[in-house]
Amino acid sequence: MLAKQFIAGYLLLVLVNTISAEYDVDGVCTLIKDGGLIGSIESCQKYYSCNKGKATAYVCPDGTRFSKNLEKCVSESSVDCYIGAAGVCTGRSAAFISKPGTCNGWIYCKNEKQVGSGSCGSNLIFQNGECRYGECTVDSSNLNTNFTSICQVMPNNKYFGSTKECSKWQICRNEKLVGGFCKNGLVYNVNLASCTYASSSSCSQVSGITVQPDAEVYGSCNNVNTKKPSNICSDYLKCENNLWKRYSCNRGYYFDITTSSCVARISAITTDCDRCLFSTKEFVNAVDEECRKYLVCQNGIKKTFNYCATGYYFDEIAGGCVKSTDTVSKASNGACQAATSSDTSSSADSDSSDTSSSADSDSSDTSSSDNSDSSTDESASDDTSEK
């Protein structure tokens, strides 16, 4: 009994800062325009300012909390903050409870609101309302369960981009994620928060890295097993259960729009995607039927593009521009044969404009965990300014 009282006293007197792992803040910062502010899942007072895809942490003064929707520090009474575990204190008053996804983290609830959080000391776990010695049984893969939706940190009613699709926009409305695609070949410009024509600096947010816990919204479809290309060369969408589901080809393979299958990178005929992906070269062919356009790559990502002079075409194997009389390399490179495809995720929110052929899963495909969501927001598909 004495030991239990000692441990309880230790918990109340030695409050260690919360140990919950923060989400990929820099990754989320790539989705919003410079100067944007986003919240934290570690503290109600903590927030981040984003600039060129990098986050700088700030802390609100005592007595205030960060309001993600107002994007500023306000009085504590003005913000219901649950530090990422929305509603965790519902029905609880004056009680310590376990912090979801952790072994030794705790949350203190009072009047059905979270008023504090922390963790037990070294070699202790939090169990049954107290710190005690014991074995951690939480799967390490679940230690980020505090972050269940990007809308926990993003302000409502402000557009942001996607790390998966250049033409894709997303928005949180009433804490619910919705999304859609720019139309007519436009791409989503993060810094302008609008759909614009593509430029050499477009799509900087597209890294292929998953930075949000919720499945990105790809919309509904009707033709089961139909496939269509993604803005990422190696990825495509497949219609399953009336929803678009994302799949990825194996490393070194692109989704070929003529065969609706995964094909070796150099031979694959693709949409106008970043063909620096999976390449170790500094210069690679861009999608261009004249074969004059080429990309400048850095670490497998497009940095800019350029063109060979008239009468020359770009030879990826040679790494430079060659006279158009030698067409051997040109004929073997899929980038030079890419046909215009109207069936891209940048120009269609639904199945109605899909013209790609149906095909069974390729043996070199691997399913992604990004299952699509049925909710879409078509009303913003043509938006050219932030609302």
Tab-separated table of C-alpha atoms in Angstrom:
chain	number	residue	atom	x	y	z
A	1	MET	CA	0.000	0.000	0.000
A	2	LEU	CA	2.833	2.327	0.906
A	3	ALA	CA	4.590	1.552	-2.372
A	4	LYS	CA	1.409	2.346	-4.305
A	5	GLN	CA	1.046	5.695	-2.530
A	6	PHE	CA	4.687	6.470	-3.264
A	7	ILE	CA	4.268	5.769	-6.965
A	8	ALA	CA	1.068	7.837	-7.115
A	9	GLY	CA	2.858	10.697	-5.368
A	10	TYR	CA	5.725	10.359	-7.805
A	11	LEU	CA	3.282	10.676	-10.694
A	12	LEU	CA	1.715	13.859	-9.332
A	13	LEU	CA	4.939	15.568	-8.267
A	14	VAL	CA	7.273	14.643	-11.112
A	15	LEU	CA	5.330	15.388	-14.283
A	16	VAL	CA	7.469	14.509	-17.236
A	17	ASN	CA	6.737	16.173	-20.557
A	18	THR	CA	4.566	14.190	-22.907
A	19	ILE	CA	6.433	11.582	-24.959
A	20	SER	CA	4.053	11.229	-27.856
A	21	ALA	CA	5.942	11.238	-31.129
A	22	GLU	CA	5.170	14.243	-33.312
A	23	TYR	CA	3.984	13.607	-36.868
A	24	ASP	CA	6.111	14.330	-39.962
A	25	VAL	CA	5.830	18.104	-39.593
A	26	ASP	CA	8.236	18.988	-42.405
A	27	GLY	CA	6.355	16.618	-44.706
A	28	VAL	CA	3.028	18.291	-43.923
A	29	CYS	CA	4.647	21.717	-44.403
A	30	THR	CA	5.349	20.854	-48.045
A	31	LEU	CA	1.579	20.779	-48.622
A	32	ILE	CA	0.823	24.376	-47.598
A	33	LYS	CA	1.994	27.819	-48.659
A	34	ASP	CA	4.871	29.602	-46.952
A	35	GLY	CA	3.879	31.307	-43.729
A	36	GLY	CA	1.121	28.830	-42.938
A	37	LEU	CA	0.661	27.687	-39.343
A	38	ILE	CA	-0.221	24.149	-38.259
A	39	GLY	CA	-0.889	22.553	-34.892
A	40	SER	CA	0.892	19.949	-32.803
A	41	ILE	CA	-0.175	16.591	-31.377
A	42	GLU	CA	2.292	16.962	-28.504
A	43	SER	CA	0.984	20.074	-26.791
A	44	CYS	CA	-1.996	22.407	-26.917
A	45	GLN	CA	0.401	25.362	-26.712
A	46	LYS	CA	2.779	24.217	-29.452
A	47	TYR	CA	2.471	25.076	-33.146
A	48	TYR	CA	4.610	25.286	-36.270
A	49	SER	CA	5.289	27.905	-38.914
A	50	CYS	CA	6.034	26.502	-42.376
A	51	ASN	CA	8.487	27.971	-44.869
A	52	LYS	CA	9.782	26.224	-48.009
A	53	GLY	CA	8.757	22.828	-46.671
A	54	LYS	CA	10.474	23.267	-43.310
A	55	ALA	CA	8.816	23.728	-39.925
A	56	THR	CA	9.843	26.018	-37.071
A	57	ALA	CA	8.322	25.259	-33.657
A	58	TYR	CA	6.782	27.923	-31.410
A	59	VAL	CA	5.020	27.809	-28.029
A	60	CYS	CA	2.071	29.986	-27.020
A	61	PRO	CA	2.432	32.019	-23.781
A	62	ASP	CA	1.121	30.624	-20.488
A	63	GLY	CA	-2.628	30.832	-20.210
A	64	THR	CA	-3.132	30.501	-23.966
A	65	ARG	CA	-3.461	27.680	-26.482
A	66	PHE	CA	-2.967	27.466	-30.210
A	67	SER	CA	-6.121	27.616	-32.309
A	68	LYS	CA	-5.430	25.866	-35.615
A	69	ASN	CA	-8.521	27.393	-37.221
A	70	LEU	CA	-7.672	30.977	-36.198
A	71	GLU	CA	-3.952	30.239	-36.635
A	72	LYS	CA	-2.981	32.125	-33.511
A	73	CYS	CA	-2.686	31.796	-29.728
A	74	VAL	CA	-5.941	32.447	-27.865
A	75	SER	CA	-7.152	32.101	-24.273
A	76	GLU	CA	-7.350	28.557	-22.887
A	77	SER	CA	-11.105	28.824	-22.450
A	78	SER	CA	-11.526	29.495	-26.177
A	79	VAL	CA	-10.022	26.220	-27.383
A	80	ASP	CA	-11.044	22.624	-26.716
A	81	CYS	CA	-7.691	20.900	-27.073
A	82	TYR	CA	-7.287	17.140	-26.719
A	83	ILE	CA	-3.663	16.906	-27.995
A	84	GLY	CA	-4.563	14.648	-30.876
A	85	ALA	CA	-6.753	12.206	-28.947
A	86	ALA	CA	-10.087	13.757	-29.823
A	87	GLY	CA	-12.794	13.088	-27.233
A	88	VAL	CA	-10.506	10.985	-25.032
A	89	CYS	CA	-11.832	12.630	-21.852
A	90	THR	CA	-15.510	12.319	-22.708
A	91	GLY	CA	-17.385	11.016	-19.656
A	92	ARG	CA	-14.358	11.382	-17.366
A	93	SER	CA	-13.780	13.826	-14.548
A	94	ALA	CA	-10.723	14.187	-12.281
A	95	ALA	CA	-9.090	11.028	-13.632
A	96	PHE	CA	-5.730	9.866	-14.980
A	97	ILE	CA	-6.065	7.676	-18.090
A	98	SER	CA	-3.616	5.932	-20.408
A	99	LYS	CA	-2.447	7.901	-23.407
A	100	PRO	CA	-3.470	6.028	-26.578
A	101	GLY	CA	-0.611	4.324	-28.389
A	102	THR	CA	1.932	4.594	-25.547
A	103	CYS	CA	3.090	2.397	-22.665
A	104	ASN	CA	3.992	5.012	-20.088
A	105	GLY	CA	2.063	8.056	-21.295
A	106	TRP	CA	-0.875	9.429	-19.342
A	107	ILE	CA	-3.567	12.092	-19.715
A	108	TYR	CA	-5.313	13.905	-16.861
A	109	CYS	CA	-9.004	14.645	-17.442
A	110	LYS	CA	-11.115	17.128	-15.510
A	111	ASN	CA	-14.721	17.999	-16.287
A	112	GLU	CA	-14.511	15.886	-19.442
A	113	LYS	CA	-11.587	17.909	-20.820
A	114	GLN	CA	-7.870	17.183	-21.037
A	115	VAL	CA	-5.975	19.502	-18.729
A	116	GLY	CA	-2.614	17.760	-18.567
A	117	SER	CA	-0.444	14.986	-19.951
A	118	GLY	CA	2.920	13.396	-19.307
A	119	SER	CA	4.703	10.089	-18.845
A	120	CYS	CA	5.992	7.815	-16.136
A	121	GLY	CA	9.689	7.605	-15.389
A	122	SER	CA	12.252	5.179	-16.759
A	123	ASN	CA	11.312	1.467	-16.641
A	124	LEU	CA	7.739	2.273	-15.552
A	125	ILE	CA	4.463	1.828	-17.441
A	126	PHE	CA	1.130	3.535	-16.835
A	127	GLN	CA	-1.586	1.055	-15.925
A	128	ASN	CA	-4.879	1.241	-14.048
A	129	GLY	CA	-4.436	4.902	-13.195
A	130	GLU	CA	-0.894	4.731	-11.845
A	131	CYS	CA	2.764	4.311	-12.756
A	132	ARG	CA	4.067	0.830	-12.013
A	133	TYR	CA	6.768	-1.589	-13.036
A	134	GLY	CA	5.721	-3.823	-15.900
A	135	GLU	CA	6.240	-4.884	-19.497
A	136	CYS	CA	5.203	-2.738	-22.452
A	137	THR	CA	2.652	-4.539	-24.609
A	138	VAL	CA	1.961	-1.743	-27.114
A	139	ASP	CA	2.993	-2.622	-30.677
A	140	SER	CA	5.647	-0.119	-31.779
A	141	SER	CA	3.820	0.283	-35.092
A	142	ASN	CA	0.887	1.827	-33.199
A	143	LEU	CA	2.834	4.495	-31.330
A	144	ASN	CA	1.438	7.268	-33.527
A	145	THR	CA	-2.224	6.542	-32.867
A	146	ASN	CA	-2.609	10.084	-31.512
A	147	PHE	CA	-2.400	11.263	-35.121
A	148	THR	CA	-5.525	9.889	-36.758
A	149	SER	CA	-6.300	12.640	-39.275
A	150	ILE	CA	-4.390	15.482	-40.870
A	151	CYS	CA	-7.392	17.663	-39.979
A	152	GLN	CA	-6.224	17.549	-36.348
A	153	VAL	CA	-3.441	19.980	-37.253
A	154	MET	CA	-4.686	21.658	-40.445
A	155	PRO	CA	-7.061	24.653	-40.245
A	156	ASN	CA	-10.556	24.175	-41.596
A	157	ASN	CA	-11.546	25.661	-44.954
A	158	LYS	CA	-8.030	26.135	-46.341
A	159	TYR	CA	-6.795	24.185	-49.354
A	160	PHE	CA	-3.565	22.184	-49.308
A	161	GLY	CA	-1.780	19.765	-51.610
A	162	SER	CA	-0.880	16.093	-51.690
A	163	THR	CA	2.459	14.249	-51.613
A	164	LYS	CA	0.958	11.663	-53.981
A	165	GLU	CA	-0.634	13.652	-56.812
A	166	CYS	CA	0.451	16.947	-58.394
A	167	SER	CA	-3.046	17.927	-59.477
A	168	LYS	CA	-4.712	16.905	-56.216
A	169	TRP	CA	-6.055	19.347	-53.647
A	170	GLN	CA	-7.409	18.641	-50.171
A	171	ILE	CA	-9.339	20.618	-47.585
A	172	CYS	CA	-10.661	20.069	-44.051
A	173	ARG	CA	-14.299	20.977	-43.567
A	174	ASN	CA	-15.748	20.587	-40.075
A	175	GLU	CA	-12.692	18.441	-39.204
A	176	LYS	CA	-13.450	16.060	-42.103
A	177	LEU	CA	-10.990	15.581	-44.982
A	178	VAL	CA	-12.322	16.022	-48.507
A	179	GLY	CA	-10.476	16.422	-51.774
A	180	GLY	CA	-10.511	16.542	-55.544
A	181	PHE	CA	-8.402	17.238	-58.619
A	182	CYS	CA	-7.626	20.281	-60.730
A	183	LYS	CA	-9.231	20.032	-64.154
A	184	ASN	CA	-8.203	20.787	-67.735
A	185	GLY	CA	-4.590	19.710	-67.209
A	186	LEU	CA	-3.931	22.183	-64.391
A	187	VAL	CA	-1.828	21.318	-61.335
A	188	TYR	CA	-2.228	22.362	-57.714
A	189	ASN	CA	0.148	25.195	-56.805
A	190	VAL	CA	0.890	24.988	-53.085
A	191	ASN	CA	2.097	28.559	-52.617
A	192	LEU	CA	-0.801	30.070	-54.545
A	193	ALA	CA	-3.254	27.584	-52.989
A	194	SER	CA	-4.937	27.255	-56.373
A	195	CYS	CA	-4.966	25.324	-59.625
A	196	THR	CA	-2.515	26.754	-62.177
A	197	TYR	CA	-0.659	25.838	-65.351
A	198	ALA	CA	2.380	23.612	-64.813
A	199	SER	CA	5.837	25.189	-64.643
A	200	SER	CA	9.364	23.993	-63.984
A	201	SER	CA	8.812	24.461	-60.242
A	202	SER	CA	5.426	22.722	-60.118
A	203	CYS	CA	4.778	19.625	-58.024
A	204	SER	CA	7.510	20.234	-55.436
A	205	GLN	CA	5.121	18.749	-52.867
A	206	VAL	CA	4.944	15.385	-54.661
A	207	SER	CA	7.459	13.177	-52.846
A	208	GLY	CA	5.478	9.943	-52.783
A	209	ILE	CA	5.970	9.847	-49.005
A	210	THR	CA	2.901	9.285	-46.825
A	211	VAL	CA	2.620	12.162	-44.335
A	212	GLN	CA	-1.032	11.880	-43.318
A	213	PRO	CA	-2.680	9.001	-41.440
A	214	ASP	CA	-6.036	9.175	-43.200
A	215	ALA	CA	-6.486	7.660	-46.631
A	216	GLU	CA	-6.322	10.291	-49.339
A	217	VAL	CA	-9.553	10.807	-51.230
A	218	TYR	CA	-9.544	9.442	-54.800
A	219	GLY	CA	-13.276	9.414	-55.475
A	220	SER	CA	-15.817	6.867	-56.629
A	221	CYS	CA	-15.907	4.748	-59.792
A	222	ASN	CA	-18.249	2.369	-61.624
A	223	ASN	CA	-16.208	0.127	-63.934
A	224	VAL	CA	-14.739	-2.573	-61.702
A	225	ASN	CA	-11.058	-3.490	-62.379
A	226	THR	CA	-10.559	-0.465	-64.616
A	227	LYS	CA	-7.127	1.113	-64.176
A	228	LYS	CA	-5.985	4.660	-64.784
A	229	PRO	CA	-2.606	6.363	-64.362
A	230	SER	CA	-1.561	8.526	-61.458
A	231	ASN	CA	0.652	11.628	-61.603
A	232	ILE	CA	3.398	9.436	-60.107
A	233	CYS	CA	4.994	7.330	-62.855
A	234	SER	CA	5.051	4.146	-60.791
A	235	ASP	CA	1.533	4.425	-59.366
A	236	TYR	CA	-1.949	3.873	-60.731
A	237	LEU	CA	-5.535	3.733	-59.511
A	238	LYS	CA	-7.759	0.678	-59.817
A	239	CYS	CA	-11.528	0.576	-59.418
A	240	GLU	CA	-12.496	-1.790	-56.602
A	241	ASN	CA	-15.811	-1.841	-54.754
A	242	ASN	CA	-16.828	1.378	-56.525
A	243	LEU	CA	-13.826	3.247	-55.100
A	244	TRP	CA	-10.458	4.093	-56.633
A	245	LYS	CA	-7.654	2.268	-54.830
A	246	ARG	CA	-3.982	3.178	-55.258
A	247	TYR	CA	-1.409	0.585	-56.311
A	248	SER	CA	2.333	0.873	-56.941
A	249	CYS	CA	4.580	-0.952	-59.385
A	250	ASN	CA	7.788	-2.495	-58.091
A	251	ARG	CA	10.912	-0.355	-57.952
A	252	GLY	CA	12.259	0.322	-61.430
A	253	TYR	CA	8.847	-0.114	-63.100
A	254	TYR	CA	6.362	2.482	-64.368
A	255	PHE	CA	2.658	2.140	-65.159
A	256	ASP	CA	2.348	1.876	-68.963
A	257	ILE	CA	-0.788	3.635	-70.237
A	258	THR	CA	-1.003	1.549	-73.422
A	259	THR	CA	-0.954	-1.851	-71.715
A	260	SER	CA	-2.345	-0.852	-68.289
A	261	SER	CA	0.466	-2.821	-66.674
A	262	CYS	CA	3.820	-2.278	-64.990
A	263	VAL	CA	6.708	-2.046	-67.477
A	264	ALA	CA	10.451	-1.475	-67.062
A	265	ARG	CA	11.053	2.258	-66.597
A	266	ILE	CA	12.927	3.035	-69.846
A	267	SER	CA	10.309	1.304	-72.020
A	268	ALA	CA	7.145	2.430	-70.235
A	269	ILE	CA	4.843	4.832	-72.086
A	270	THR	CA	3.496	7.159	-69.406
A	271	THR	CA	1.595	10.348	-68.781
A	272	ASP	CA	3.655	13.497	-68.182
A	273	CYS	CA	4.988	12.366	-64.800
A	274	ASP	CA	8.403	12.818	-63.169
A	275	ARG	CA	10.579	10.264	-64.966
A	276	CYS	CA	13.502	11.020	-62.661
A	277	LEU	CA	11.860	8.499	-60.330
A	278	PHE	CA	14.058	5.361	-59.925
A	279	SER	CA	16.808	6.879	-62.112
A	280	THR	CA	20.350	7.590	-60.876
A	281	LYS	CA	21.142	9.804	-63.891
A	282	GLU	CA	21.373	13.581	-63.766
A	283	PHE	CA	19.519	13.988	-67.080
A	284	VAL	CA	16.609	11.862	-68.322
A	285	ASN	CA	14.022	12.084	-71.087
A	286	ALA	CA	10.833	13.943	-70.285
A	287	VAL	CA	7.523	12.891	-71.826
A	288	ASP	CA	7.696	14.525	-75.246
A	289	GLU	CA	6.781	12.971	-78.601
A	290	GLU	CA	9.465	15.083	-80.302
A	291	CYS	CA	11.966	13.696	-77.772
A	292	ARG	CA	13.623	17.105	-77.340
A	293	LYS	CA	12.555	17.774	-73.757
A	294	TYR	CA	14.632	16.416	-70.868
A	295	LEU	CA	14.575	16.644	-67.078
A	296	VAL	CA	17.363	17.653	-64.715
A	297	CYS	CA	17.282	15.239	-61.759
A	298	GLN	CA	18.636	15.309	-58.244
A	299	ASN	CA	18.346	12.221	-56.034
A	300	GLY	CA	15.651	10.808	-58.294
A	301	ILE	CA	13.485	13.966	-58.254
A	302	LYS	CA	12.916	16.498	-61.028
A	303	LYS	CA	14.509	19.878	-60.333
A	304	THR	CA	13.893	21.571	-63.696
A	305	PHE	CA	13.649	20.838	-67.438
A	306	ASN	CA	15.154	21.970	-70.734
A	307	TYR	CA	14.991	21.305	-74.508
A	308	CYS	CA	17.464	20.205	-77.130
A	309	ALA	CA	17.853	22.521	-80.137
A	310	THR	CA	15.753	21.977	-83.244
A	311	GLY	CA	17.131	19.067	-85.260
A	312	TYR	CA	18.366	17.296	-82.112
A	313	TYR	CA	16.719	14.952	-79.649
A	314	PHE	CA	17.699	13.930	-76.148
A	315	ASP	CA	19.398	10.544	-75.786
A	316	GLU	CA	19.119	9.366	-72.177
A	317	ILE	CA	21.747	6.654	-72.644
A	318	ALA	CA	24.264	9.119	-74.071
A	319	GLY	CA	23.207	11.737	-71.533
A	320	GLY	CA	22.958	14.528	-74.067
A	321	CYS	CA	21.427	15.927	-77.251
A	322	VAL	CA	22.197	14.079	-80.507
A	323	LYS	CA	21.325	14.730	-84.142
A	324	SER	CA	17.876	13.481	-85.083
A	325	THR	CA	19.290	11.265	-87.861
A	326	ASP	CA	20.197	8.646	-85.229
A	327	THR	CA	16.819	7.390	-83.985
A	328	VAL	CA	17.773	4.087	-82.321
A	329	SER	CA	17.668	5.415	-78.743
A	330	LYS	CA	14.640	7.570	-79.520
A	331	ALA	CA	12.623	4.555	-80.656
A	332	SER	CA	13.457	2.531	-77.549
A	333	ASN	CA	12.574	5.199	-74.981
A	334	GLY	CA	8.963	5.174	-73.782
A	335	ALA	CA	9.086	8.870	-72.915
A	336	CYS	CA	9.364	9.698	-76.614
A	337	GLN	CA	6.376	7.559	-77.534
A	338	ALA	CA	3.916	8.764	-74.922
A	339	ALA	CA	0.507	9.299	-76.426
A	340	THR	CA	-1.809	11.975	-75.083
A	341	SER	CA	-4.120	10.366	-72.539
A	342	SER	CA	-7.353	11.967	-71.377
A	343	ASP	CA	-7.654	9.386	-68.632
A	344	THR	CA	-5.568	10.847	-65.851
A	345	SER	CA	-6.425	11.518	-62.265
A	346	SER	CA	-5.711	15.209	-62.912
A	347	SER	CA	-8.651	15.564	-65.275
A	348	ALA	CA	-11.298	13.343	-63.779
A	349	ASP	CA	-12.880	13.054	-60.378
A	350	SER	CA	-15.071	10.126	-61.278
A	351	ASP	CA	-15.291	7.101	-63.481
A	352	SER	CA	-17.295	8.816	-66.204
A	353	SER	CA	-14.276	10.032	-68.202
A	354	ASP	CA	-12.182	6.914	-67.694
A	355	THR	CA	-11.129	5.287	-70.942
A	356	SER	CA	-8.215	3.094	-69.857
A	357	SER	CA	-8.600	-0.621	-70.400
A	358	SER	CA	-9.376	-3.154	-67.725
A	359	ALA	CA	-6.602	-5.522	-66.695
A	360	ASP	CA	-5.840	-7.971	-63.961
A	361	SER	CA	-3.190	-7.111	-61.379
A	362	ASP	CA	0.333	-7.355	-62.749
A	363	SER	CA	2.683	-9.744	-61.011
A	364	SER	CA	5.119	-6.916	-60.335
A	365	ASP	CA	2.496	-4.779	-58.582
A	366	THR	CA	2.286	-4.165	-54.863
A	367	SER	CA	-0.858	-2.873	-53.211
A	368	SER	CA	-0.636	0.385	-51.323
A	369	SER	CA	-2.356	1.057	-48.022
A	370	ASP	CA	-3.918	4.242	-49.434
A	371	ASN	CA	-7.518	3.088	-49.805
A	372	SER	CA	-9.721	5.696	-51.337
A	373	ASP	CA	-12.517	7.456	-49.579
A	374	SER	CA	-15.921	7.878	-51.139
A	375	SER	CA	-16.249	11.516	-50.141
A	376	THR	CA	-15.213	14.092	-52.723
A	377	ASP	CA	-15.653	17.790	-53.090
A	378	GLU	CA	-16.254	18.526	-56.724
A	379	SER	CA	-17.381	22.076	-56.082
A	380	ALA	CA	-13.780	23.159	-55.600
A	381	SER	CA	-12.351	21.323	-58.597
A	382	ASP	CA	-12.305	24.486	-60.677
A	383	ASP	CA	-11.293	26.805	-57.849
A	384	THR	CA	-8.474	29.175	-58.733
A	385	SER	CA	-8.236	30.961	-55.404
A	386	GLU	CA	-8.407	30.067	-51.759
A	387	LYS	CA	-11.767	30.479	-50.083
